[in-house]
mmCIF file of C-alpha atoms in Angstrom:
data_model
loop_
_atom_site.group_PDB
_atom_site.id
_atom_site.type_symbol
_atom_site.label_atom_id
_atom_site.label_comp_id
_atom_site.label_asym_id
_atom_site.label_seq_id
_atom_site.Cartn_x
_atom_site.Cartn_y
_atom_site.Cartn_z
ATOM 1 C CA VAL A 1 35.305 150.898 -63.430
ATOM 2 C CA LYS A 2 38.634 149.348 -64.750
ATOM 3 C CA LEU A 3 41.188 148.035 -62.494
ATOM 4 C CA GLN A 4 44.838 148.856 -63.293
ATOM 5 C CA VAL A 5 47.763 147.296 -61.572
ATOM 6 C CA ALA A 6 50.940 149.570 -61.276
ATOM 7 C CA LEU A 7 54.078 147.392 -61.790
ATOM 8 C CA ASP A 8 56.218 149.532 -59.687
ATOM 9 C CA PHE A 9 59.276 147.398 -59.815
ATOM 10 C CA VAL A 10 62.705 148.203 -61.143
ATOM 11 C CA ALA A 11 63.568 144.532 -62.160
ATOM 12 C CA GLY A 12 61.718 143.443 -65.598
ATOM 13 C CA GLU A 13 61.753 139.974 -64.570
ATOM 14 C CA THR A 14 59.786 140.518 -61.493
ATOM 15 C CA ALA A 15 57.375 143.013 -63.220
ATOM 16 C CA LEU A 16 56.510 140.185 -65.778
ATOM 17 C CA LYS A 17 56.154 137.562 -63.231
ATOM 18 C CA VAL A 18 53.544 139.590 -61.096
ATOM 19 C CA ALA A 19 51.830 140.652 -64.303
ATOM 20 C CA ALA A 20 51.282 137.009 -65.218
ATOM 21 C CA ALA A 21 49.893 136.336 -61.699
ATOM 22 C CA VAL A 22 47.341 139.124 -61.591
ATOM 23 C CA ALA A 23 46.408 139.722 -65.331
ATOM 24 C CA ARG A 24 43.133 137.750 -65.061
ATOM 25 C CA TYR A 25 41.736 140.182 -62.528
ATOM 26 C CA VAL A 26 42.791 143.506 -64.143
ATOM 27 C CA ASP A 27 41.961 145.478 -67.091
ATOM 28 C CA ILE A 28 45.142 147.549 -67.392
ATOM 29 C CA ILE A 29 48.635 146.611 -66.822
ATOM 30 C CA GLU A 30 50.862 149.623 -66.105
ATOM 31 C CA ALA A 31 54.680 149.772 -66.699
ATOM 32 C CA GLY A 32 55.630 152.147 -63.872
ATOM 33 C CA THR A 33 58.004 154.902 -64.359
ATOM 34 C CA PRO A 34 61.140 153.545 -62.685
ATOM 35 C CA LEU A 35 60.415 150.295 -64.534
ATOM 36 C CA ILE A 36 60.527 152.056 -67.828
ATOM 37 C CA LYS A 37 63.692 153.970 -66.797
ATOM 38 C CA ALA A 38 65.384 150.941 -65.643
ATOM 39 C CA GLU A 39 64.618 148.568 -68.542
ATOM 40 C CA GLY A 40 63.520 150.917 -71.355
ATOM 41 C CA VAL A 41 60.533 150.439 -73.647
ATOM 42 C CA HIS A 42 61.340 146.957 -74.492
ATOM 43 C CA ILE A 43 59.592 146.050 -71.122
ATOM 44 C CA ILE A 44 56.388 147.572 -72.640
ATOM 45 C CA SER A 45 56.727 145.320 -75.708
ATOM 46 C CA GLU A 46 57.116 142.210 -73.484
ATOM 47 C CA LEU A 47 54.038 143.048 -71.525
ATOM 48 C CA ARG A 48 52.274 143.626 -74.925
ATOM 49 C CA ARG A 49 53.325 140.255 -76.160
ATOM 50 C CA ALA A 50 52.420 138.308 -72.948
ATOM 51 C CA HIS A 51 49.054 140.048 -72.529
ATOM 52 C CA GLY A 52 47.407 140.558 -75.943
ATOM 53 C CA ASP A 53 43.982 140.924 -74.368
ATOM 54 C CA LYS A 54 44.880 143.603 -71.917
ATOM 55 C CA GLU A 55 45.492 147.415 -72.074
ATOM 56 C CA ILE A 56 49.310 148.259 -71.358
ATOM 57 C CA LEU A 57 49.847 151.641 -69.963
ATOM 58 C CA ALA A 58 53.201 153.203 -70.174
ATOM 59 C CA ASP A 59 53.642 155.600 -67.065
ATOM 60 C CA LEU A 60 56.168 157.800 -68.820
ATOM 61 C CA LYS A 61 55.249 160.939 -66.667
ATOM 62 C CA THR A 62 56.436 163.011 -69.583
ATOM 63 C CA MET A 63 57.663 166.614 -68.716
ATOM 64 C CA ASP A 64 59.055 167.561 -72.232
ATOM 65 C CA THR A 65 59.019 166.311 -75.718
ATOM 66 C CA GLY A 66 55.344 165.007 -75.378
ATOM 67 C CA TYR A 67 54.917 163.769 -78.944
ATOM 68 C CA LEU A 68 58.420 162.093 -79.112
ATOM 69 C CA GLU A 69 57.944 160.235 -75.697
ATOM 70 C CA ALA A 70 54.378 159.189 -76.435
ATOM 71 C CA GLU A 71 55.267 157.999 -79.819
ATOM 72 C CA LEU A 72 58.147 155.794 -78.400
ATOM 73 C CA ALA A 73 55.655 154.053 -76.051
ATOM 74 C CA PHE A 74 52.937 153.498 -78.825
ATOM 75 C CA LEU A 75 55.515 152.141 -81.194
ATOM 76 C CA ALA A 76 56.606 149.781 -78.325
ATOM 77 C CA GLY A 77 53.034 148.499 -77.925
ATOM 78 C CA ALA A 78 51.411 150.745 -75.352
ATOM 79 C CA ASP A 79 47.802 151.616 -75.419
ATOM 80 C CA ILE A 80 47.816 154.492 -72.955
ATOM 81 C CA VAL A 81 50.611 156.810 -72.110
ATOM 82 C CA THR A 82 50.874 159.284 -69.280
ATOM 83 C CA VAL A 83 52.151 163.021 -69.442
ATOM 84 C CA CYS A 84 52.483 165.456 -66.543
ATOM 85 C CA GLY A 85 49.875 168.119 -65.794
ATOM 86 C CA ALA A 86 52.776 169.935 -64.463
ATOM 87 C CA ALA A 87 54.289 170.051 -67.931
ATOM 88 C CA ASP A 88 53.823 172.917 -70.420
ATOM 89 C CA ASP A 89 50.554 172.864 -72.485
ATOM 90 C CA ALA A 90 52.585 172.150 -75.569
ATOM 91 C CA THR A 91 53.845 169.077 -73.961
ATOM 92 C CA VAL A 92 50.510 167.669 -73.094
ATOM 93 C CA SER A 93 49.277 168.633 -76.418
ATOM 94 C CA GLY A 94 52.199 166.798 -78.140
ATOM 95 C CA ALA A 95 51.200 163.571 -76.370
ATOM 96 C CA VAL A 96 47.611 163.982 -77.133
ATOM 97 C CA THR A 97 48.439 164.519 -80.818
ATOM 98 C CA ALA A 98 50.513 161.332 -80.835
ATOM 99 C CA ALA A 99 47.543 159.529 -79.214
ATOM 100 C CA ARG A 100 45.058 160.721 -81.919
ATOM 101 C CA GLU A 101 47.701 159.742 -84.740
ATOM 102 C CA TYR A 102 48.173 156.248 -83.336
ATOM 103 C CA ARG A 103 44.527 155.818 -82.266
ATOM 104 C CA LYS A 104 45.646 155.305 -78.689
ATOM 105 C CA LEU A 105 44.860 157.200 -75.334
ATOM 106 C CA ALA A 106 46.849 159.943 -73.402
ATOM 107 C CA MET A 107 46.205 160.345 -69.610
ATOM 108 C CA VAL A 108 47.552 163.496 -67.800
ATOM 109 C CA ASP A 109 48.808 162.767 -64.407
ATOM 110 C CA LEU A 110 48.301 165.684 -61.816
ATOM 111 C CA ILE A 111 51.232 164.647 -59.716
ATOM 112 C CA GLY A 112 53.079 167.784 -58.576
ATOM 113 C CA VAL A 113 49.970 170.137 -59.856
ATOM 114 C CA ARG A 114 49.040 172.555 -57.142
ATOM 115 C CA GLU A 115 45.540 173.877 -58.419
ATOM 116 C CA THR A 116 44.445 170.414 -59.443
ATOM 117 C CA VAL A 117 40.779 171.012 -60.417
ATOM 118 C CA CYS A 118 41.496 174.182 -62.493
ATOM 119 C CA ARG A 119 44.381 172.337 -64.365
ATOM 120 C CA ALA A 120 42.115 169.281 -64.888
ATOM 121 C CA ARG A 121 39.748 171.508 -66.627
ATOM 122 C CA GLU A 122 42.508 172.983 -68.938
ATOM 123 C CA ILE A 123 43.857 169.483 -69.553
ATOM 124 C CA LEU A 124 40.240 168.038 -70.754
ATOM 125 C CA ALA A 125 40.138 171.219 -72.954
ATOM 126 C CA LEU A 126 43.408 170.027 -74.490
ATOM 127 C CA ASP A 127 41.576 166.874 -75.431
ATOM 128 C CA ALA A 128 43.272 164.415 -73.214
ATOM 129 C CA ASP A 129 41.303 161.264 -72.655
ATOM 130 C CA LEU A 130 41.887 160.913 -68.997
ATOM 131 C CA VAL A 131 43.024 163.059 -66.085
ATOM 132 C CA GLY A 132 44.881 161.189 -63.326
ATOM 133 C CA ILE A 133 44.286 162.276 -59.806
ATOM 134 C CA HIS A 134 47.347 160.979 -58.033
ATOM 135 C CA ALA A 135 48.932 161.265 -54.526
ATOM 136 C CA GLY A 136 52.548 160.215 -55.336
ATOM 137 C CA ILE A 137 54.435 157.573 -53.185
ATOM 138 C CA ASP A 138 56.521 160.265 -51.606
ATOM 139 C CA GLU A 139 53.149 162.335 -50.843
ATOM 140 C CA GLN A 140 51.574 159.348 -49.463
ATOM 141 C CA ASN A 141 54.547 158.897 -46.917
ATOM 142 C CA LYS A 142 53.646 162.264 -45.767
ATOM 143 C CA GLY A 143 49.984 161.220 -45.142
ATOM 144 C CA VAL A 144 48.405 162.862 -48.241
ATOM 145 C CA SER A 145 45.037 161.260 -48.861
ATOM 146 C CA ILE A 146 43.633 160.469 -52.188
ATOM 147 C CA LEU A 147 39.886 160.587 -50.856
ATOM 148 C CA ALA A 148 40.239 164.061 -49.687
ATOM 149 C CA THR A 149 41.515 165.061 -53.149
ATOM 150 C CA LEU A 150 38.858 163.181 -54.957
ATOM 151 C CA GLU A 151 35.845 165.209 -53.341
ATOM 152 C CA LYS A 152 37.161 168.290 -54.970
ATOM 153 C CA PHE A 153 36.659 166.764 -58.409
ATOM 154 C CA ASP A 154 32.939 166.529 -58.286
ATOM 155 C CA HIS A 155 32.167 168.564 -61.304
ATOM 156 C CA ILE A 156 34.691 166.606 -63.758
ATOM 157 C CA PRO A 157 33.143 163.799 -65.812
ATOM 158 C CA ARG A 158 33.756 160.544 -63.909
ATOM 159 C CA GLU A 159 34.403 158.706 -67.197
ATOM 160 C CA ARG A 160 37.567 160.594 -67.760
ATOM 161 C CA ILE A 161 39.045 160.374 -64.200
ATOM 162 C CA SER A 162 41.653 157.851 -63.234
ATOM 163 C CA VAL A 163 42.552 157.584 -59.591
ATOM 164 C CA ALA A 164 45.962 156.471 -57.854
ATOM 165 C CA GLY A 165 47.807 156.641 -54.733
ATOM 166 C CA GLY A 166 48.009 154.101 -52.033
ATOM 167 C CA ILE A 167 44.655 152.410 -52.835
ATOM 168 C CA ASN A 168 44.234 149.312 -50.969
ATOM 169 C CA LEU A 169 41.524 146.765 -49.553
ATOM 170 C CA ASN A 170 40.525 149.469 -46.930
ATOM 171 C CA SER A 171 39.924 152.242 -49.197
ATOM 172 C CA ILE A 172 38.751 150.472 -52.349
ATOM 173 C CA ASP A 173 34.927 150.656 -51.396
ATOM 174 C CA SER A 174 34.888 154.359 -50.952
ATOM 175 C CA ILE A 175 37.053 154.954 -54.123
ATOM 176 C CA ALA A 176 34.802 152.574 -56.123
ATOM 177 C CA GLY A 177 31.732 154.305 -54.860
ATOM 178 C CA PHE A 178 32.997 157.472 -56.746
ATOM 179 C CA ARG A 179 32.891 155.653 -59.955
ATOM 180 C CA PRO A 180 35.928 156.801 -61.798
ATOM 181 C CA ALA A 181 36.908 155.308 -65.144
ATOM 182 C CA VAL A 182 40.104 153.634 -63.792
ATOM 183 C CA ILE A 183 41.261 152.709 -60.295
ATOM 184 C CA VAL A 184 45.114 152.277 -60.113
ATOM 185 C CA VAL A 185 46.483 149.899 -57.406
ATOM 186 C CA GLY A 186 50.249 149.345 -56.989
ATOM 187 C CA GLY A 187 51.818 148.395 -53.584
ATOM 188 C CA ALA A 188 48.700 146.832 -52.238
ATOM 189 C CA ILE A 189 49.010 144.148 -54.851
ATOM 190 C CA THR A 190 52.697 144.358 -55.794
ATOM 191 C CA LYS A 191 54.060 144.090 -52.243
ATOM 192 C CA ALA A 192 51.603 141.353 -51.123
ATOM 193 C CA ASP A 193 52.940 137.794 -50.563
ATOM 194 C CA ARG A 194 50.234 136.638 -52.905
ATOM 195 C CA PRO A 195 49.573 139.520 -55.400
ATOM 196 C CA GLU A 196 46.810 137.354 -57.316
ATOM 197 C CA ARG A 197 44.614 137.113 -54.126
ATOM 198 C CA ILE A 198 44.628 140.715 -53.364
ATOM 199 C CA ALA A 199 44.008 141.622 -56.973
ATOM 200 C CA ALA A 200 40.945 139.092 -56.972
ATOM 201 C CA GLU A 201 39.703 140.509 -53.863
ATOM 202 C CA LEU A 202 40.006 144.248 -55.280
ATOM 203 C CA ARG A 203 37.978 142.981 -58.346
ATOM 204 C CA ALA A 204 35.458 141.265 -56.438
ATOM 205 C CA ARG A 205 34.894 144.364 -54.163
ATOM 206 C CA MET A 206 34.625 146.647 -57.289
ATOM 207 C CA SER A 207 31.927 144.500 -58.766
ATOM 208 C CA MET A 208 29.553 144.853 -55.994
ATOM 209 C CA VAL N 1 81.733 177.161 -66.511
ATOM 210 C CA LYS N 2 81.264 173.513 -67.724
ATOM 211 C CA LEU N 3 79.747 172.404 -71.038
ATOM 212 C CA GLN N 4 77.293 169.607 -70.882
ATOM 213 C CA VAL N 5 76.127 167.857 -74.138
ATOM 214 C CA ALA N 6 72.564 166.671 -73.965
ATOM 215 C CA LEU N 7 72.196 163.279 -75.895
ATOM 216 C CA ASP N 8 68.706 163.812 -77.123
ATOM 217 C CA PHE N 9 68.279 160.753 -79.093
ATOM 218 C CA VAL N 10 66.361 157.681 -78.682
ATOM 219 C CA ALA N 11 68.639 155.295 -80.201
ATOM 220 C CA GLY N 12 71.518 154.227 -77.899
ATOM 221 C CA GLU N 13 73.906 153.517 -80.790
ATOM 222 C CA THR N 14 73.639 157.032 -82.010
ATOM 223 C CA ALA N 15 73.929 158.639 -78.681
ATOM 224 C CA LEU N 16 77.142 156.726 -77.951
ATOM 225 C CA LYS N 17 78.620 157.563 -81.417
ATOM 226 C CA VAL N 18 77.942 161.253 -81.000
ATOM 227 C CA ALA N 19 79.264 161.005 -77.190
ATOM 228 C CA ALA N 20 82.597 159.659 -78.738
ATOM 229 C CA ALA N 21 82.749 162.398 -81.233
ATOM 230 C CA VAL N 22 82.339 165.464 -78.772
ATOM 231 C CA ALA N 23 83.576 163.982 -75.631
ATOM 232 C CA ARG N 24 86.965 165.972 -75.770
ATOM 233 C CA TYR N 25 85.278 169.243 -75.826
ATOM 234 C CA VAL N 26 82.722 168.711 -73.175
ATOM 235 C CA ASP N 27 82.923 168.203 -69.190
ATOM 236 C CA ILE N 28 79.514 166.387 -68.692
ATOM 237 C CA ILE N 29 77.847 163.990 -70.972
ATOM 238 C CA GLU N 30 73.989 163.828 -70.400
ATOM 239 C CA ALA N 31 71.875 160.859 -71.128
ATOM 240 C CA GLY N 32 68.637 162.585 -72.104
ATOM 241 C CA THR N 33 65.221 161.690 -70.648
ATOM 242 C CA PRO N 34 63.740 160.026 -73.843
ATOM 243 C CA LEU N 35 67.195 158.041 -74.370
ATOM 244 C CA ILE N 36 66.874 156.698 -70.742
ATOM 245 C CA LYS N 37 63.123 155.689 -71.415
ATOM 246 C CA ALA N 38 64.020 154.154 -74.600
ATOM 247 C CA GLU N 39 67.134 152.258 -73.669
ATOM 248 C CA GLY N 40 67.000 151.948 -69.851
ATOM 249 C CA VAL N 41 69.777 152.675 -67.302
ATOM 250 C CA HIS N 42 72.223 150.344 -69.260
ATOM 251 C CA ILE N 43 72.894 153.408 -71.543
ATOM 252 C CA ILE N 44 74.171 155.263 -68.512
ATOM 253 C CA SER N 45 76.539 152.294 -67.827
ATOM 254 C CA GLU N 46 77.744 152.347 -71.290
ATOM 255 C CA LEU N 47 78.477 156.042 -71.289
ATOM 256 C CA ARG N 48 80.303 155.507 -67.939
ATOM 257 C CA ARG N 49 82.442 152.865 -69.298
ATOM 258 C CA ALA N 50 83.419 154.692 -72.424
ATOM 259 C CA HIS N 51 84.007 157.981 -70.871
ATOM 260 C CA GLY N 52 85.790 157.333 -67.445
ATOM 261 C CA ASP N 53 87.251 160.755 -67.289
ATOM 262 C CA LYS N 54 83.808 162.788 -67.761
ATOM 263 C CA GLU N 55 80.870 163.282 -65.504
ATOM 264 C CA ILE N 56 77.768 161.355 -66.662
ATOM 265 C CA LEU N 57 74.268 162.925 -66.069
ATOM 266 C CA ALA N 58 71.048 160.966 -65.984
ATOM 267 C CA ASP N 59 68.395 163.309 -67.025
ATOM 268 C CA LEU N 60 65.629 161.364 -65.067
ATOM 269 C CA LYS N 61 63.311 164.418 -64.629
ATOM 270 C CA THR N 62 62.105 162.420 -61.623
ATOM 271 C CA MET N 63 58.457 163.478 -60.422
ATOM 272 C CA ASP N 64 57.917 160.793 -57.908
ATOM 273 C CA THR N 65 60.033 158.085 -55.808
ATOM 274 C CA GLY N 66 63.120 160.526 -55.930
ATOM 275 C CA TYR N 67 65.364 158.346 -53.817
ATOM 276 C CA LEU N 68 64.667 155.155 -55.895
ATOM 277 C CA GLU N 69 65.125 156.759 -59.204
ATOM 278 C CA ALA N 70 68.352 158.515 -58.244
ATOM 279 C CA GLU N 71 69.748 155.317 -56.711
ATOM 280 C CA LEU N 72 68.932 153.390 -59.731
ATOM 281 C CA ALA N 73 70.901 155.885 -61.833
ATOM 282 C CA PHE N 74 73.914 156.282 -59.492
ATOM 283 C CA LEU N 75 74.193 152.454 -59.313
ATOM 284 C CA ALA N 76 74.252 152.496 -63.170
ATOM 285 C CA GLY N 77 77.086 154.907 -62.966
ATOM 286 C CA ALA N 78 75.775 158.215 -63.256
ATOM 287 C CA ASP N 79 77.610 161.179 -61.372
ATOM 288 C CA ILE N 80 74.486 163.653 -61.493
ATOM 289 C CA VAL N 81 70.875 162.988 -61.486
ATOM 290 C CA THR N 82 67.894 165.366 -62.298
ATOM 291 C CA VAL N 83 64.771 165.679 -60.380
ATOM 292 C CA CYS N 84 61.835 168.004 -61.287
ATOM 293 C CA GLY N 85 61.326 171.188 -59.309
ATOM 294 C CA ALA N 86 57.521 170.766 -60.111
ATOM 295 C CA ALA N 87 57.667 167.390 -57.934
ATOM 296 C CA ASP N 88 56.755 167.346 -54.223
ATOM 297 C CA ASP N 89 59.549 168.503 -51.785
ATOM 298 C CA ALA N 90 59.692 164.894 -50.635
ATOM 299 C CA THR N 91 60.622 163.734 -54.021
ATOM 300 C CA VAL N 92 63.303 166.306 -54.299
ATOM 301 C CA SER N 93 64.628 165.370 -50.818
ATOM 302 C CA GLY N 94 64.573 161.711 -51.785
ATOM 303 C CA ALA N 95 66.919 162.499 -54.862
ATOM 304 C CA VAL N 96 69.142 164.630 -52.557
ATOM 305 C CA THR N 97 69.433 162.108 -49.977
ATOM 306 C CA ALA N 98 70.474 159.395 -52.429
ATOM 307 C CA ALA N 99 73.125 161.895 -53.835
ATOM 308 C CA ARG N 100 74.664 162.416 -50.434
ATOM 309 C CA GLU N 101 74.703 158.799 -49.789
ATOM 310 C CA TYR N 102 76.244 157.832 -53.056
ATOM 311 C CA ARG N 103 78.682 160.997 -52.819
ATOM 312 C CA LYS N 104 77.104 162.295 -56.095
ATOM 313 C CA LEU N 105 75.081 165.232 -57.187
ATOM 314 C CA ALA N 106 71.271 166.125 -57.629
ATOM 315 C CA MET N 107 70.337 168.704 -59.967
ATOM 316 C CA VAL N 108 66.718 170.174 -59.654
ATOM 317 C CA ASP N 109 65.267 170.880 -63.103
ATOM 318 C CA LEU N 110 62.887 173.888 -63.099
ATOM 319 C CA ILE N 111 61.001 172.701 -66.243
ATOM 320 C CA GLY N 112 57.173 173.267 -65.650
ATOM 321 C CA VAL N 113 57.700 175.577 -62.570
ATOM 322 C CA ARG N 114 55.766 178.826 -62.675
ATOM 323 C CA GLU N 115 57.415 180.786 -59.861
ATOM 324 C CA THR N 116 60.865 179.788 -61.002
ATOM 325 C CA VAL N 117 62.963 181.942 -58.638
ATOM 326 C CA CYS N 118 61.077 181.370 -55.532
ATOM 327 C CA ARG N 119 61.110 177.599 -56.159
ATOM 328 C CA ALA N 120 64.849 177.847 -56.950
ATOM 329 C CA ARG N 121 65.429 179.199 -53.357
ATOM 330 C CA GLU N 122 63.377 176.510 -51.843
ATOM 331 C CA ILE N 123 65.145 174.004 -53.634
ATOM 332 C CA LEU N 124 68.578 175.216 -52.778
ATOM 333 C CA ALA N 125 67.246 175.191 -49.145
ATOM 334 C CA LEU N 126 66.552 171.368 -49.680
ATOM 335 C CA ASP N 127 70.225 171.058 -50.304
ATOM 336 C CA ALA N 128 70.087 170.232 -54.079
ATOM 337 C CA ASP N 129 73.479 170.815 -55.614
ATOM 338 C CA LEU N 130 72.322 172.581 -58.757
ATOM 339 C CA VAL N 131 69.160 174.187 -59.930
ATOM 340 C CA GLY N 132 68.575 173.953 -63.701
ATOM 341 C CA ILE N 133 66.961 176.929 -65.416
ATOM 342 C CA HIS N 134 65.426 175.309 -68.439
ATOM 343 C CA ALA N 135 63.132 176.248 -71.361
ATOM 344 C CA GLY N 136 61.814 172.653 -72.629
ATOM 345 C CA ILE N 137 62.044 171.838 -76.327
ATOM 346 C CA ASP N 138 58.266 172.113 -76.355
ATOM 347 C CA GLU N 139 58.428 175.643 -74.916
ATOM 348 C CA GLN N 140 61.330 176.690 -77.236
ATOM 349 C CA ASN N 141 59.028 175.824 -80.028
ATOM 350 C CA LYS N 142 56.608 178.418 -78.790
ATOM 351 C CA GLY N 143 59.416 181.071 -78.464
ATOM 352 C CA VAL N 144 60.254 181.064 -74.915
ATOM 353 C CA SER N 145 63.829 182.388 -74.474
ATOM 354 C CA ILE N 146 66.250 181.261 -71.851
ATOM 355 C CA LEU N 147 67.975 184.683 -71.747
ATOM 356 C CA ALA N 148 64.808 186.396 -70.401
ATOM 357 C CA THR N 149 64.421 183.845 -67.736
ATOM 358 C CA LEU N 150 68.111 184.039 -66.701
ATOM 359 C CA GLU N 151 67.941 187.550 -65.751
ATOM 360 C CA LYS N 152 65.510 186.921 -63.122
ATOM 361 C CA PHE N 153 67.989 184.737 -61.164
ATOM 362 C CA ASP N 154 70.313 187.609 -60.338
ATOM 363 C CA HIS N 155 70.391 186.760 -56.566
ATOM 364 C CA ILE N 156 70.828 182.930 -56.965
ATOM 365 C CA PRO N 157 74.505 181.901 -56.505
ATOM 366 C CA ARG N 158 75.935 181.345 -59.970
ATOM 367 C CA GLU N 159 77.948 178.373 -59.128
ATOM 368 C CA ARG N 160 74.699 176.495 -58.355
ATOM 369 C CA ILE N 161 73.078 177.296 -61.634
ATOM 370 C CA SER N 162 72.702 175.019 -64.823
ATOM 371 C CA VAL N 163 71.213 176.583 -67.819
ATOM 372 C CA ALA N 164 69.600 174.687 -70.678
ATOM 373 C CA GLY N 165 67.312 175.333 -73.535
ATOM 374 C CA GLY N 166 68.007 175.883 -77.320
ATOM 375 C CA ILE N 167 71.537 177.232 -76.549
ATOM 376 C CA ASN N 168 73.684 177.473 -79.754
ATOM 377 C CA LEU N 169 76.505 179.599 -81.314
ATOM 378 C CA ASN N 170 74.203 182.639 -81.442
ATOM 379 C CA SER N 171 73.307 182.659 -77.812
ATOM 380 C CA ILE N 172 76.516 181.127 -76.116
ATOM 381 C CA ASP N 173 78.297 184.302 -75.593
ATOM 382 C CA SER N 174 75.660 186.000 -73.584
ATOM 383 C CA ILE N 175 74.800 182.786 -71.616
ATOM 384 C CA ALA N 176 78.502 182.352 -70.834
ATOM 385 C CA GLY N 177 78.800 185.856 -69.740
ATOM 386 C CA PHE N 178 76.284 185.100 -67.069
ATOM 387 C CA ARG N 179 78.817 182.651 -65.577
ATOM 388 C CA PRO N 180 76.632 179.795 -64.551
ATOM 389 C CA ALA N 181 78.100 176.588 -63.272
ATOM 390 C CA VAL N 182 77.094 174.506 -66.165
ATOM 391 C CA ILE N 183 75.773 175.312 -69.672
ATOM 392 C CA VAL N 184 73.907 172.562 -71.415
ATOM 393 C CA VAL N 185 73.684 172.233 -75.329
ATOM 394 C CA GLY N 186 71.549 169.687 -76.984
ATOM 395 C CA GLY N 187 70.410 170.172 -80.617
ATOM 396 C CA ALA N 188 72.962 172.768 -81.622
ATOM 397 C CA ILE N 189 75.496 170.068 -81.254
ATOM 398 C CA THR N 190 73.490 166.676 -81.648
ATOM 399 C CA LYS N 191 71.615 167.883 -84.923
ATOM 400 C CA ALA N 192 74.791 169.294 -86.713
ATOM 401 C CA ASP N 193 76.557 167.641 -89.632
ATOM 402 C CA ARG N 194 79.665 167.654 -87.641
ATOM 403 C CA PRO N 195 78.850 167.599 -83.972
ATOM 404 C CA GLU N 196 82.369 167.794 -82.820
ATOM 405 C CA ARG N 197 83.091 170.996 -84.932
ATOM 406 C CA ILE N 198 80.061 172.861 -82.988
ATOM 407 C CA ALA N 199 81.094 171.392 -79.642
ATOM 408 C CA ALA N 200 84.720 172.624 -80.155
ATOM 409 C CA GLU N 201 83.532 176.158 -81.237
ATOM 410 C CA LEU N 202 81.294 176.242 -78.258
ATOM 411 C CA ARG N 203 84.281 175.305 -75.999
ATOM 412 C CA ALA N 204 86.474 177.831 -77.667
ATOM 413 C CA ARG N 205 83.917 180.716 -77.137
ATOM 414 C CA MET N 206 83.268 179.647 -73.449
ATOM 415 C CA SER N 207 87.009 180.103 -72.764
ATOM 416 C CA MET N 208 87.195 183.546 -74.103
#
């Protein structure tokens, strides 16, 4: 199980600082959607340069022009891009095509999708590498829990599942017990006084 | 009926050049989603500076953190932001709240939404200013026509409808005949050898 830190900042400088503090404890460093929109893809290149031994994920949350946006991020140095499952199949396929061409990965984020399990199957049939089960920040504020959602995904191969949405030290054990390919943690790390301590503890708990 | 040019470039310099060429014929200048992701919100500020007399639309296509992303664009100088109708209601409401606070506008893009008319009603009930009927570029490549979609929106107030998706000199008359608040044109202008000529002709045809 890989640990991914979501850099959910809008200031590039802060994102780079936190990335440097937590990098040794994580496998994947994510440039969050607002960060990319605020800074542009150069922030992906900076993360790439600073962390040559880590995977860099560009959380594009693409809704159209799947190939174009994925290519933009791959050229900037991303290893993984995200595209929305709520987008048209052609958009998902466009991102997957770019991933195959650049020998990188495409993750399909189910945020906003209603029939999540059904759509996850369609997405894997479109040859996406990972499907992201995701309670968005706005949804979390309404009390939507990621664990309840996870249980429905019992028949989707675990090695193709990424899980995100309010995961913290309270929920990491049960999420890790599900054995997804990737666990994404944002605020629990990035809003902490000492992000490196939380990242280290999450990593330790995942290794048990 | 306002004319909006969608700057669907990834290079900021090209976008600024085309904006300068066509500005006199359009009401709204749109920084496209890939442009914002490529360049960051500074491109919105540059368009704002160069075109003080035009409305600047930031096509964020937000799927989460509606307030945060909308605020980011308003602070950069946008007059209108977009949020996806496929997103959670809380995300749409977040963008609308930011719009009310900054005395700007929120447009909800129906790209990726299946039950478009039903969702359009929900969105207007959430106090969004405009609802965007949109055949995405990836959808257009599959032959989806925006006119067929428009006919279903007969009972939605025209002054709150924005229409986008492959509109060109062949389709402008029928789209303009529908009398939406905004007509968005991308490729027909931006891929033309002389973008200003196409923009001028579209404007002339809309005034008939």
